[in-house]
């Protein structure tokens, strides 16, 4: 379920440069508008179960393409929880497999560039991905001679990621409030363990790229 492997150094360098702009997020002495103008509007009653956004993501160790919804929270909507369902086509595996991903996102800062364009210089988080199919399991099948033959579940992977986003505010029409494009660099626990045990592995060998789109819904 991995995506392209590549050298992430140029993107990580750009991330560091953007983080230098963090002090600009504070309210200045002249009282001008904050560069971080995100806000959270709370649903009331039963509407709290409604998703605040929908999201589609390509690759990322969660299948070829994953689609789902999520909920944001925090004073500036800096936190998100997503539930995504994806698929891995037969062209990339022995058969068609479905994936289910529970994902936690955190975006501490936002830089307002223009009236309709903002950049979130850091998005980070973690997610669990479950893949279906008889060739994947949580507990080793009975056909293996000893318990914990593999020592790890093949059906469930734990990922961590870093990324960035660009958010475009759309005119108030329909149900879409704004549109975000994002990329993420991710790795999983098995790749990290392999890196610790094999110094010949490069960072680029265990880091994968994924891209996606998020639609924020009007409230």
mmCIF file with all atom_site columns, C-alpha atoms in Angstrom:
data_model
loop_
_atom_site.group_PDB
_atom_site.id
_atom_site.type_symbol
_atom_site.label_atom_id
_atom_site.label_alt_id
_atom_site.label_comp_id
_atom_site.label_asym_id
_atom_site.label_entity_id
_atom_site.label_seq_id
_atom_site.pdbx_PDB_ins_code
_atom_site.Cartn_x
_atom_site.Cartn_y
_atom_site.Cartn_z
_atom_site.occupancy
_atom_site.B_iso_or_equiv
_atom_site.pdbx_formal_charge
_atom_site.auth_seq_id
_atom_site.auth_comp_id
_atom_site.auth_asym_id
_atom_site.auth_atom_id
_atom_site.pdbx_PDB_model_num
ATOM 1   C CA . UNK A 1 1   ? 0.000   0.000   0.000   1.00 0.00 ? 1   UNK A CA 1
ATOM 2   C CA . UNK A 1 2   ? 2.996   2.304   -0.244  1.00 0.00 ? 2   UNK A CA 1
ATOM 3   C CA . UNK A 1 3   ? 3.222   5.276   -2.587  1.00 0.00 ? 3   UNK A CA 1
ATOM 4   C CA . UNK A 1 4   ? 6.223   6.665   -4.395  1.00 0.00 ? 4   UNK A CA 1
ATOM 5   C CA . UNK A 1 5   ? 9.534   6.704   -2.537  1.00 0.00 ? 5   UNK A CA 1
ATOM 6   C CA . UNK A 1 6   ? 11.687  9.757   -3.052  1.00 0.00 ? 6   UNK A CA 1
ATOM 7   C CA . UNK A 1 7   ? 14.198  12.120  -1.487  1.00 0.00 ? 7   UNK A CA 1
ATOM 8   C CA . UNK A 1 8   ? 12.170  14.404  0.832   1.00 0.00 ? 8   UNK A CA 1
ATOM 9   C CA . UNK A 1 9   ? 15.047  16.781  1.687   1.00 0.00 ? 9   UNK A CA 1
ATOM 10  C CA . UNK A 1 10  ? 13.927  19.761  -0.499  1.00 0.00 ? 10  UNK A CA 1
ATOM 11  C CA . UNK A 1 11  ? 10.378  19.662  0.874   1.00 0.00 ? 11  UNK A CA 1
ATOM 12  C CA . UNK A 1 12  ? 11.562  19.319  4.455   1.00 0.00 ? 12  UNK A CA 1
ATOM 13  C CA . UNK A 1 13  ? 13.871  22.303  3.935   1.00 0.00 ? 13  UNK A CA 1
ATOM 14  C CA . UNK A 1 14  ? 10.902  24.349  2.695   1.00 0.00 ? 14  UNK A CA 1
ATOM 15  C CA . UNK A 1 15  ? 8.950   23.259  5.766   1.00 0.00 ? 15  UNK A CA 1
ATOM 16  C CA . UNK A 1 16  ? 11.664  24.577  8.075   1.00 0.00 ? 16  UNK A CA 1
ATOM 17  C CA . UNK A 1 17  ? 11.664  27.924  6.260   1.00 0.00 ? 17  UNK A CA 1
ATOM 18  C CA . UNK A 1 18  ? 7.918   28.272  6.633   1.00 0.00 ? 18  UNK A CA 1
ATOM 19  C CA . UNK A 1 19  ? 8.049   27.469  10.332  1.00 0.00 ? 19  UNK A CA 1
ATOM 20  C CA . UNK A 1 20  ? 10.320  30.458  10.818  1.00 0.00 ? 20  UNK A CA 1
ATOM 21  C CA . UNK A 1 21  ? 7.237   32.584  10.126  1.00 0.00 ? 21  UNK A CA 1
ATOM 22  C CA . UNK A 1 22  ? 5.516   31.356  13.287  1.00 0.00 ? 22  UNK A CA 1
ATOM 23  C CA . UNK A 1 23  ? 5.934   34.657  15.212  1.00 0.00 ? 23  UNK A CA 1
ATOM 24  C CA . UNK A 1 24  ? 3.872   36.395  12.520  1.00 0.00 ? 24  UNK A CA 1
ATOM 25  C CA . UNK A 1 25  ? 0.790   34.544  13.728  1.00 0.00 ? 25  UNK A CA 1
ATOM 26  C CA . UNK A 1 26  ? 0.456   36.649  16.885  1.00 0.00 ? 26  UNK A CA 1
ATOM 27  C CA . UNK A 1 27  ? -1.700  39.763  17.068  1.00 0.00 ? 27  UNK A CA 1
ATOM 28  C CA . UNK A 1 28  ? 0.516   42.783  16.466  1.00 0.00 ? 28  UNK A CA 1
ATOM 29  C CA . UNK A 1 29  ? 0.592   45.924  18.620  1.00 0.00 ? 29  UNK A CA 1
ATOM 30  C CA . UNK A 1 30  ? -1.338  47.938  16.053  1.00 0.00 ? 30  UNK A CA 1
ATOM 31  C CA . UNK A 1 31  ? -4.289  45.600  16.405  1.00 0.00 ? 31  UNK A CA 1
ATOM 32  C CA . UNK A 1 32  ? -4.301  44.556  12.776  1.00 0.00 ? 32  UNK A CA 1
ATOM 33  C CA . UNK A 1 33  ? -6.063  41.380  11.727  1.00 0.00 ? 33  UNK A CA 1
ATOM 34  C CA . UNK A 1 34  ? -4.350  38.153  12.721  1.00 0.00 ? 34  UNK A CA 1
ATOM 35  C CA . UNK A 1 35  ? -2.770  36.156  9.946   1.00 0.00 ? 35  UNK A CA 1
ATOM 36  C CA . UNK A 1 36  ? -4.306  33.047  11.493  1.00 0.00 ? 36  UNK A CA 1
ATOM 37  C CA . UNK A 1 37  ? -8.019  33.797  11.060  1.00 0.00 ? 37  UNK A CA 1
ATOM 38  C CA . UNK A 1 38  ? -9.363  30.278  11.428  1.00 0.00 ? 38  UNK A CA 1
ATOM 39  C CA . UNK A 1 39  ? -12.310 29.791  13.736  1.00 0.00 ? 39  UNK A CA 1
ATOM 40  C CA . UNK A 1 40  ? -14.501 26.932  14.873  1.00 0.00 ? 40  UNK A CA 1
ATOM 41  C CA . UNK A 1 41  ? -18.295 26.999  14.819  1.00 0.00 ? 41  UNK A CA 1
ATOM 42  C CA . UNK A 1 42  ? -19.799 24.300  17.011  1.00 0.00 ? 42  UNK A CA 1
ATOM 43  C CA . UNK A 1 43  ? -22.773 22.278  15.883  1.00 0.00 ? 43  UNK A CA 1
ATOM 44  C CA . UNK A 1 44  ? -25.564 21.982  18.424  1.00 0.00 ? 44  UNK A CA 1
ATOM 45  C CA . UNK A 1 45  ? -27.578 18.970  19.482  1.00 0.00 ? 45  UNK A CA 1
ATOM 46  C CA . UNK A 1 46  ? -27.737 15.954  17.200  1.00 0.00 ? 46  UNK A CA 1
ATOM 47  C CA . UNK A 1 47  ? -25.992 17.896  14.423  1.00 0.00 ? 47  UNK A CA 1
ATOM 48  C CA . UNK A 1 48  ? -22.710 17.328  16.237  1.00 0.00 ? 48  UNK A CA 1
ATOM 49  C CA . UNK A 1 49  ? -22.501 13.920  14.562  1.00 0.00 ? 49  UNK A CA 1
ATOM 50  C CA . UNK A 1 50  ? -22.505 15.527  11.105  1.00 0.00 ? 50  UNK A CA 1
ATOM 51  C CA . UNK A 1 51  ? -19.074 15.698  9.430   1.00 0.00 ? 51  UNK A CA 1
ATOM 52  C CA . UNK A 1 52  ? -17.550 19.158  9.090   1.00 0.00 ? 52  UNK A CA 1
ATOM 53  C CA . UNK A 1 53  ? -15.543 18.175  6.004   1.00 0.00 ? 53  UNK A CA 1
ATOM 54  C CA . UNK A 1 54  ? -15.036 15.502  3.377   1.00 0.00 ? 54  UNK A CA 1
ATOM 55  C CA . UNK A 1 55  ? -11.647 14.311  2.198   1.00 0.00 ? 55  UNK A CA 1
ATOM 56  C CA . UNK A 1 56  ? -10.043 12.241  -0.563  1.00 0.00 ? 56  UNK A CA 1
ATOM 57  C CA . UNK A 1 57  ? -6.442  11.017  -0.349  1.00 0.00 ? 57  UNK A CA 1
ATOM 58  C CA . UNK A 1 58  ? -4.247  9.235   -2.866  1.00 0.00 ? 58  UNK A CA 1
ATOM 59  C CA . UNK A 1 59  ? -1.743  6.653   -1.518  1.00 0.00 ? 59  UNK A CA 1
ATOM 60  C CA . UNK A 1 60  ? -0.341  7.105   1.999   1.00 0.00 ? 60  UNK A CA 1
ATOM 61  C CA . UNK A 1 61  ? -0.290  3.425   2.920   1.00 0.00 ? 61  UNK A CA 1
ATOM 62  C CA . UNK A 1 62  ? -4.108  3.377   3.060   1.00 0.00 ? 62  UNK A CA 1
ATOM 63  C CA . UNK A 1 63  ? -4.780  2.026   -0.421  1.00 0.00 ? 63  UNK A CA 1
ATOM 64  C CA . UNK A 1 64  ? -4.792  3.516   -3.899  1.00 0.00 ? 64  UNK A CA 1
ATOM 65  C CA . UNK A 1 65  ? -7.524  6.037   -3.077  1.00 0.00 ? 65  UNK A CA 1
ATOM 66  C CA . UNK A 1 66  ? -9.383  6.734   0.174   1.00 0.00 ? 66  UNK A CA 1
ATOM 67  C CA . UNK A 1 67  ? -12.514 8.843   0.620   1.00 0.00 ? 67  UNK A CA 1
ATOM 68  C CA . UNK A 1 68  ? -14.379 9.780   3.777   1.00 0.00 ? 68  UNK A CA 1
ATOM 69  C CA . UNK A 1 69  ? -15.432 12.485  6.187   1.00 0.00 ? 69  UNK A CA 1
ATOM 70  C CA . UNK A 1 70  ? -14.273 13.997  9.430   1.00 0.00 ? 70  UNK A CA 1
ATOM 71  C CA . UNK A 1 71  ? -14.781 16.428  12.261  1.00 0.00 ? 71  UNK A CA 1
ATOM 72  C CA . UNK A 1 72  ? -12.736 19.472  13.238  1.00 0.00 ? 72  UNK A CA 1
ATOM 73  C CA . UNK A 1 73  ? -12.419 20.974  16.693  1.00 0.00 ? 73  UNK A CA 1
ATOM 74  C CA . UNK A 1 74  ? -10.378 23.436  18.727  1.00 0.00 ? 74  UNK A CA 1
ATOM 75  C CA . UNK A 1 75  ? -10.726 27.214  18.976  1.00 0.00 ? 75  UNK A CA 1
ATOM 76  C CA . UNK A 1 76  ? -9.151  27.581  15.513  1.00 0.00 ? 76  UNK A CA 1
ATOM 77  C CA . UNK A 1 77  ? -10.175 24.219  14.062  1.00 0.00 ? 77  UNK A CA 1
ATOM 78  C CA . UNK A 1 78  ? -6.594  23.065  14.425  1.00 0.00 ? 78  UNK A CA 1
ATOM 79  C CA . UNK A 1 79  ? -7.573  19.454  15.148  1.00 0.00 ? 79  UNK A CA 1
ATOM 80  C CA . UNK A 1 80  ? -9.268  16.948  12.856  1.00 0.00 ? 80  UNK A CA 1
ATOM 81  C CA . UNK A 1 81  ? -10.393 13.334  13.097  1.00 0.00 ? 81  UNK A CA 1
ATOM 82  C CA . UNK A 1 82  ? -11.091 11.486  9.828   1.00 0.00 ? 82  UNK A CA 1
ATOM 83  C CA . UNK A 1 83  ? -12.669 8.160   8.952   1.00 0.00 ? 83  UNK A CA 1
ATOM 84  C CA . UNK A 1 84  ? -11.697 7.051   5.444   1.00 0.00 ? 84  UNK A CA 1
ATOM 85  C CA . UNK A 1 85  ? -12.584 4.038   3.312   1.00 0.00 ? 85  UNK A CA 1
ATOM 86  C CA . UNK A 1 86  ? -10.283 3.120   0.442   1.00 0.00 ? 86  UNK A CA 1
ATOM 87  C CA . UNK A 1 87  ? -9.339  0.381   -1.952  1.00 0.00 ? 87  UNK A CA 1
ATOM 88  C CA . UNK A 1 88  ? -6.255  -1.319  -3.333  1.00 0.00 ? 88  UNK A CA 1
ATOM 89  C CA . UNK A 1 89  ? -6.857  -2.491  -6.941  1.00 0.00 ? 89  UNK A CA 1
ATOM 90  C CA . UNK A 1 90  ? -5.970  -5.978  -8.121  1.00 0.00 ? 90  UNK A CA 1
ATOM 91  C CA . UNK A 1 91  ? -3.308  -4.408  -10.341 1.00 0.00 ? 91  UNK A CA 1
ATOM 92  C CA . UNK A 1 92  ? -1.277  -3.679  -7.178  1.00 0.00 ? 92  UNK A CA 1
ATOM 93  C CA . UNK A 1 93  ? -2.101  -6.824  -5.178  1.00 0.00 ? 93  UNK A CA 1
ATOM 94  C CA . UNK A 1 94  ? -3.319  -10.399 -5.448  1.00 0.00 ? 94  UNK A CA 1
ATOM 95  C CA . UNK A 1 95  ? -6.945  -9.224  -5.379  1.00 0.00 ? 95  UNK A CA 1
ATOM 96  C CA . UNK A 1 96  ? -9.061  -6.160  -4.696  1.00 0.00 ? 96  UNK A CA 1
ATOM 97  C CA . UNK A 1 97  ? -8.728  -5.108  -1.047  1.00 0.00 ? 97  UNK A CA 1
ATOM 98  C CA . UNK A 1 98  ? -10.673 -2.549  0.977   1.00 0.00 ? 98  UNK A CA 1
ATOM 99  C CA . UNK A 1 99  ? -9.046  -0.356  3.604   1.00 0.00 ? 99  UNK A CA 1
ATOM 100 C CA . UNK A 1 100 ? -10.436 1.464   6.635   1.00 0.00 ? 100 UNK A CA 1
ATOM 101 C CA . UNK A 1 101 ? -8.402  4.300   8.134   1.00 0.00 ? 101 UNK A CA 1
ATOM 102 C CA . UNK A 1 102 ? -8.846  6.256   11.367  1.00 0.00 ? 102 UNK A CA 1
ATOM 103 C CA . UNK A 1 103 ? -6.738  9.396   11.137  1.00 0.00 ? 103 UNK A CA 1
ATOM 104 C CA . UNK A 1 104 ? -5.834  12.175  13.567  1.00 0.00 ? 104 UNK A CA 1
ATOM 105 C CA . UNK A 1 105 ? -4.586  15.514  12.156  1.00 0.00 ? 105 UNK A CA 1
ATOM 106 C CA . UNK A 1 106 ? -3.140  18.591  13.858  1.00 0.00 ? 106 UNK A CA 1
ATOM 107 C CA . UNK A 1 107 ? -2.465  21.930  12.123  1.00 0.00 ? 107 UNK A CA 1
ATOM 108 C CA . UNK A 1 108 ? -1.111  24.385  14.725  1.00 0.00 ? 108 UNK A CA 1
ATOM 109 C CA . UNK A 1 109 ? -0.722  27.451  12.483  1.00 0.00 ? 109 UNK A CA 1
ATOM 110 C CA . UNK A 1 110 ? -2.204  29.132  9.431   1.00 0.00 ? 110 UNK A CA 1
ATOM 111 C CA . UNK A 1 111 ? -0.715  31.998  7.408   1.00 0.00 ? 111 UNK A CA 1
ATOM 112 C CA . UNK A 1 112 ? -3.227  34.192  5.602   1.00 0.00 ? 112 UNK A CA 1
ATOM 113 C CA . UNK A 1 113 ? -1.521  35.184  2.312   1.00 0.00 ? 113 UNK A CA 1
ATOM 114 C CA . UNK A 1 114 ? -4.420  36.887  0.524   1.00 0.00 ? 114 UNK A CA 1
ATOM 115 C CA . UNK A 1 115 ? -8.122  37.356  1.154   1.00 0.00 ? 115 UNK A CA 1
ATOM 116 C CA . UNK A 1 116 ? -8.834  33.911  -0.272  1.00 0.00 ? 116 UNK A CA 1
ATOM 117 C CA . UNK A 1 117 ? -5.549  32.050  0.127   1.00 0.00 ? 117 UNK A CA 1
ATOM 118 C CA . UNK A 1 118 ? -3.933  30.662  3.282   1.00 0.00 ? 118 UNK A CA 1
ATOM 119 C CA . UNK A 1 119 ? -1.049  28.273  3.939   1.00 0.00 ? 119 UNK A CA 1
ATOM 120 C CA . UNK A 1 120 ? -0.860  25.828  6.821   1.00 0.00 ? 120 UNK A CA 1
ATOM 121 C CA . UNK A 1 121 ? 2.923   25.351  7.069   1.00 0.00 ? 121 UNK A CA 1
ATOM 122 C CA . UNK A 1 122 ? 2.697   22.241  9.221   1.00 0.00 ? 122 UNK A CA 1
ATOM 123 C CA . UNK A 1 123 ? 0.209   19.411  9.401   1.00 0.00 ? 123 UNK A CA 1
ATOM 124 C CA . UNK A 1 124 ? 1.102   16.350  11.429  1.00 0.00 ? 124 UNK A CA 1
ATOM 125 C CA . UNK A 1 125 ? -0.512  13.370  13.031  1.00 0.00 ? 125 UNK A CA 1
ATOM 126 C CA . UNK A 1 126 ? -0.979  9.634   13.005  1.00 0.00 ? 126 UNK A CA 1
ATOM 127 C CA . UNK A 1 127 ? -3.371  7.045   11.666  1.00 0.00 ? 127 UNK A CA 1
ATOM 128 C CA . UNK A 1 128 ? -4.301  3.376   11.858  1.00 0.00 ? 128 UNK A CA 1
ATOM 129 C CA . UNK A 1 129 ? -5.074  1.532   8.633   1.00 0.00 ? 129 UNK A CA 1
ATOM 130 C CA . UNK A 1 130 ? -6.847  -1.823  8.425   1.00 0.00 ? 130 UNK A CA 1
ATOM 131 C CA . UNK A 1 131 ? -6.764  -3.792  5.155   1.00 0.00 ? 131 UNK A CA 1
ATOM 132 C CA . UNK A 1 132 ? -9.220  -6.590  4.416   1.00 0.00 ? 132 UNK A CA 1
ATOM 133 C CA . UNK A 1 133 ? -8.487  -9.957  2.829   1.00 0.00 ? 133 UNK A CA 1
ATOM 134 C CA . UNK A 1 134 ? -7.699  -13.541 3.780   1.00 0.00 ? 134 UNK A CA 1
ATOM 135 C CA . UNK A 1 135 ? -3.971  -12.967 3.277   1.00 0.00 ? 135 UNK A CA 1
ATOM 136 C CA . UNK A 1 136 ? -3.909  -10.361 6.065   1.00 0.00 ? 136 UNK A CA 1
ATOM 137 C CA . UNK A 1 137 ? -4.533  -10.966 9.744   1.00 0.00 ? 137 UNK A CA 1
ATOM 138 C CA . UNK A 1 138 ? -4.340  -9.478  13.226  1.00 0.00 ? 138 UNK A CA 1
ATOM 139 C CA . UNK A 1 139 ? -3.468  -12.798 14.872  1.00 0.00 ? 139 UNK A CA 1
ATOM 140 C CA . UNK A 1 140 ? -1.268  -15.415 13.182  1.00 0.00 ? 140 UNK A CA 1
ATOM 141 C CA . UNK A 1 141 ? -3.418  -18.134 11.523  1.00 0.00 ? 141 UNK A CA 1
ATOM 142 C CA . UNK A 1 142 ? -3.332  -21.660 12.946  1.00 0.00 ? 142 UNK A CA 1
ATOM 143 C CA . UNK A 1 143 ? -1.445  -22.999 9.935   1.00 0.00 ? 143 UNK A CA 1
ATOM 144 C CA . UNK A 1 144 ? 1.834   -21.619 11.287  1.00 0.00 ? 144 UNK A CA 1
ATOM 145 C CA . UNK A 1 145 ? 3.814   -24.017 13.523  1.00 0.00 ? 145 UNK A CA 1
ATOM 146 C CA . UNK A 1 146 ? 4.444   -21.635 16.418  1.00 0.00 ? 146 UNK A CA 1
ATOM 147 C CA . UNK A 1 147 ? 2.627   -18.737 17.996  1.00 0.00 ? 147 UNK A CA 1
ATOM 148 C CA . UNK A 1 148 ? 3.657   -15.240 16.842  1.00 0.00 ? 148 UNK A CA 1
ATOM 149 C CA . UNK A 1 149 ? 5.348   -16.730 13.778  1.00 0.00 ? 149 UNK A CA 1
ATOM 150 C CA . UNK A 1 150 ? 5.465   -13.282 12.197  1.00 0.00 ? 150 UNK A CA 1
ATOM 151 C CA . UNK A 1 151 ? 5.495   -11.314 15.432  1.00 0.00 ? 151 UNK A CA 1
ATOM 152 C CA . UNK A 1 152 ? 3.345   -8.495  14.064  1.00 0.00 ? 152 UNK A CA 1
ATOM 153 C CA . UNK A 1 153 ? -0.144  -8.169  12.522  1.00 0.00 ? 153 UNK A CA 1
ATOM 154 C CA . UNK A 1 154 ? -0.157  -7.922  8.731   1.00 0.00 ? 154 UNK A CA 1
ATOM 155 C CA . UNK A 1 155 ? -3.669  -6.451  8.641   1.00 0.00 ? 155 UNK A CA 1
ATOM 156 C CA . UNK A 1 156 ? -3.079  -3.318  10.710  1.00 0.00 ? 156 UNK A CA 1
ATOM 157 C CA . UNK A 1 157 ? -0.442  -0.615  10.223  1.00 0.00 ? 157 UNK A CA 1
ATOM 158 C CA . UNK A 1 158 ? 0.328   2.439   12.360  1.00 0.00 ? 158 UNK A CA 1
ATOM 159 C CA . UNK A 1 159 ? 1.551   5.519   10.447  1.00 0.00 ? 159 UNK A CA 1
ATOM 160 C CA . UNK A 1 160 ? 2.914   8.925   11.396  1.00 0.00 ? 160 UNK A CA 1
ATOM 161 C CA . UNK A 1 161 ? 3.116   11.852  8.982   1.00 0.00 ? 161 UNK A CA 1
ATOM 162 C CA . UNK A 1 162 ? 4.213   15.430  8.341   1.00 0.00 ? 162 UNK A CA 1
ATOM 163 C CA . UNK A 1 163 ? 2.859   17.663  5.598   1.00 0.00 ? 163 UNK A CA 1
ATOM 164 C CA . UNK A 1 164 ? 1.619   21.054  4.452   1.00 0.00 ? 164 UNK A CA 1
ATOM 165 C CA . UNK A 1 165 ? -1.635  22.519  3.114   1.00 0.00 ? 165 UNK A CA 1
ATOM 166 C CA . UNK A 1 166 ? -2.885  25.317  0.897   1.00 0.00 ? 166 UNK A CA 1
ATOM 167 C CA . UNK A 1 167 ? -6.449  26.491  1.617   1.00 0.00 ? 167 UNK A CA 1
ATOM 168 C CA . UNK A 1 168 ? -8.576  28.429  -0.864  1.00 0.00 ? 168 UNK A CA 1
ATOM 169 C CA . UNK A 1 169 ? -11.669 30.208  0.440   1.00 0.00 ? 169 UNK A CA 1
ATOM 170 C CA . UNK A 1 170 ? -14.542 29.829  -2.016  1.00 0.00 ? 170 UNK A CA 1
ATOM 171 C CA . UNK A 1 171 ? -17.473 32.205  -2.621  1.00 0.00 ? 171 UNK A CA 1
ATOM 172 C CA . UNK A 1 172 ? -20.420 31.352  -0.394  1.00 0.00 ? 172 UNK A CA 1
ATOM 173 C CA . UNK A 1 173 ? -22.304 29.060  -2.704  1.00 0.00 ? 173 UNK A CA 1
ATOM 174 C CA . UNK A 1 174 ? -23.715 25.633  -2.011  1.00 0.00 ? 174 UNK A CA 1
ATOM 175 C CA . UNK A 1 175 ? -22.289 23.744  0.957   1.00 0.00 ? 175 UNK A CA 1
ATOM 176 C CA . UNK A 1 176 ? -18.550 24.306  0.393   1.00 0.00 ? 176 UNK A CA 1
ATOM 177 C CA . UNK A 1 177 ? -16.796 26.838  2.623   1.00 0.00 ? 177 UNK A CA 1
ATOM 178 C CA . UNK A 1 178 ? -13.219 26.330  1.436   1.00 0.00 ? 178 UNK A CA 1
ATOM 179 C CA . UNK A 1 179 ? -10.988 23.891  -0.387  1.00 0.00 ? 179 UNK A CA 1
ATOM 180 C CA . UNK A 1 180 ? -7.609  22.581  0.830   1.00 0.00 ? 180 UNK A CA 1
ATOM 181 C CA . UNK A 1 181 ? -4.904  20.815  -1.160  1.00 0.00 ? 181 UNK A CA 1
ATOM 182 C CA . UNK A 1 182 ? -2.296  18.927  0.822   1.00 0.00 ? 182 UNK A CA 1
ATOM 183 C CA . UNK A 1 183 ? 0.637   16.552  0.689   1.00 0.00 ? 183 UNK A CA 1
ATOM 184 C CA . UNK A 1 184 ? 2.016   14.293  3.412   1.00 0.00 ? 184 UNK A CA 1
ATOM 185 C CA . UNK A 1 185 ? 5.250   12.420  4.051   1.00 0.00 ? 185 UNK A CA 1
ATOM 186 C CA . UNK A 1 186 ? 4.495   9.281   6.029   1.00 0.00 ? 186 UNK A CA 1
ATOM 187 C CA . UNK A 1 187 ? 6.100   6.144   7.395   1.00 0.00 ? 187 UNK A CA 1
ATOM 188 C CA . UNK A 1 188 ? 4.899   3.180   9.447   1.00 0.00 ? 188 UNK A CA 1
ATOM 189 C CA . UNK A 1 189 ? 6.147   1.278   12.466  1.00 0.00 ? 189 UNK A CA 1
ATOM 190 C CA . UNK A 1 190 ? 7.614   -1.633  10.481  1.00 0.00 ? 190 UNK A CA 1
ATOM 191 C CA . UNK A 1 191 ? 9.689   0.674   8.290   1.00 0.00 ? 191 UNK A CA 1
ATOM 192 C CA . UNK A 1 192 ? 10.955  2.500   11.370  1.00 0.00 ? 192 UNK A CA 1
ATOM 193 C CA . UNK A 1 193 ? 11.956  -0.788  13.003  1.00 0.00 ? 193 UNK A CA 1
ATOM 194 C CA . UNK A 1 194 ? 13.689  -1.852  9.779   1.00 0.00 ? 194 UNK A CA 1
ATOM 195 C CA . UNK A 1 195 ? 15.599  1.441   9.707   1.00 0.00 ? 195 UNK A CA 1
ATOM 196 C CA . UNK A 1 196 ? 16.805  0.926   13.283  1.00 0.00 ? 196 UNK A CA 1
ATOM 197 C CA . UNK A 1 197 ? 18.059  -2.561  12.442  1.00 0.00 ? 197 UNK A CA 1
ATOM 198 C CA . UNK A 1 198 ? 19.507  -1.781  9.025   1.00 0.00 ? 198 UNK A CA 1
ATOM 199 C CA . UNK A 1 199 ? 21.725  1.287   8.821   1.00 0.00 ? 199 UNK A CA 1
ATOM 200 C CA . UNK A 1 200 ? 21.989  0.843   5.053   1.00 0.00 ? 200 UNK A CA 1
ATOM 201 C CA . UNK A 1 201 ? 18.396  1.976   4.619   1.00 0.00 ? 201 UNK A CA 1
ATOM 202 C CA . UNK A 1 202 ? 18.050  5.630   3.685   1.00 0.00 ? 202 UNK A CA 1
ATOM 203 C CA . UNK A 1 203 ? 15.322  7.917   4.964   1.00 0.00 ? 203 UNK A CA 1
ATOM 204 C CA . UNK A 1 204 ? 13.996  7.999   1.405   1.00 0.00 ? 204 UNK A CA 1
ATOM 205 C CA . UNK A 1 205 ? 13.572  4.201   1.590   1.00 0.00 ? 205 UNK A CA 1
ATOM 206 C CA . UNK A 1 206 ? 11.068  4.393   4.440   1.00 0.00 ? 206 UNK A CA 1
ATOM 207 C CA . UNK A 1 207 ? 9.270   7.683   3.668   1.00 0.00 ? 207 UNK A CA 1
ATOM 208 C CA . UNK A 1 208 ? 6.287   7.753   1.284   1.00 0.00 ? 208 UNK A CA 1
ATOM 209 C CA . UNK A 1 209 ? 4.401   10.583  -0.392  1.00 0.00 ? 209 UNK A CA 1
ATOM 210 C CA . UNK A 1 210 ? 0.639   11.029  -0.545  1.00 0.00 ? 210 UNK A CA 1
ATOM 211 C CA . UNK A 1 211 ? -1.568  13.879  -1.771  1.00 0.00 ? 211 UNK A CA 1
ATOM 212 C CA . UNK A 1 212 ? -5.160  14.793  -1.137  1.00 0.00 ? 212 UNK A CA 1
ATOM 213 C CA . UNK A 1 213 ? -8.008  17.278  -1.172  1.00 0.00 ? 213 UNK A CA 1
ATOM 214 C CA . UNK A 1 214 ? -10.261 18.438  1.649   1.00 0.00 ? 214 UNK A CA 1
ATOM 215 C CA . UNK A 1 215 ? -13.616 20.232  1.281   1.00 0.00 ? 215 UNK A CA 1
ATOM 216 C CA . UNK A 1 216 ? -14.718 22.204  4.323   1.00 0.00 ? 216 UNK A CA 1
ATOM 217 C CA . UNK A 1 217 ? -18.504 22.265  4.627   1.00 0.00 ? 217 UNK A CA 1
ATOM 218 C CA . UNK A 1 218 ? -20.594 25.287  5.490   1.00 0.00 ? 218 UNK A CA 1
ATOM 219 C CA . UNK A 1 219 ? -22.215 25.318  8.916   1.00 0.00 ? 219 UNK A CA 1
#
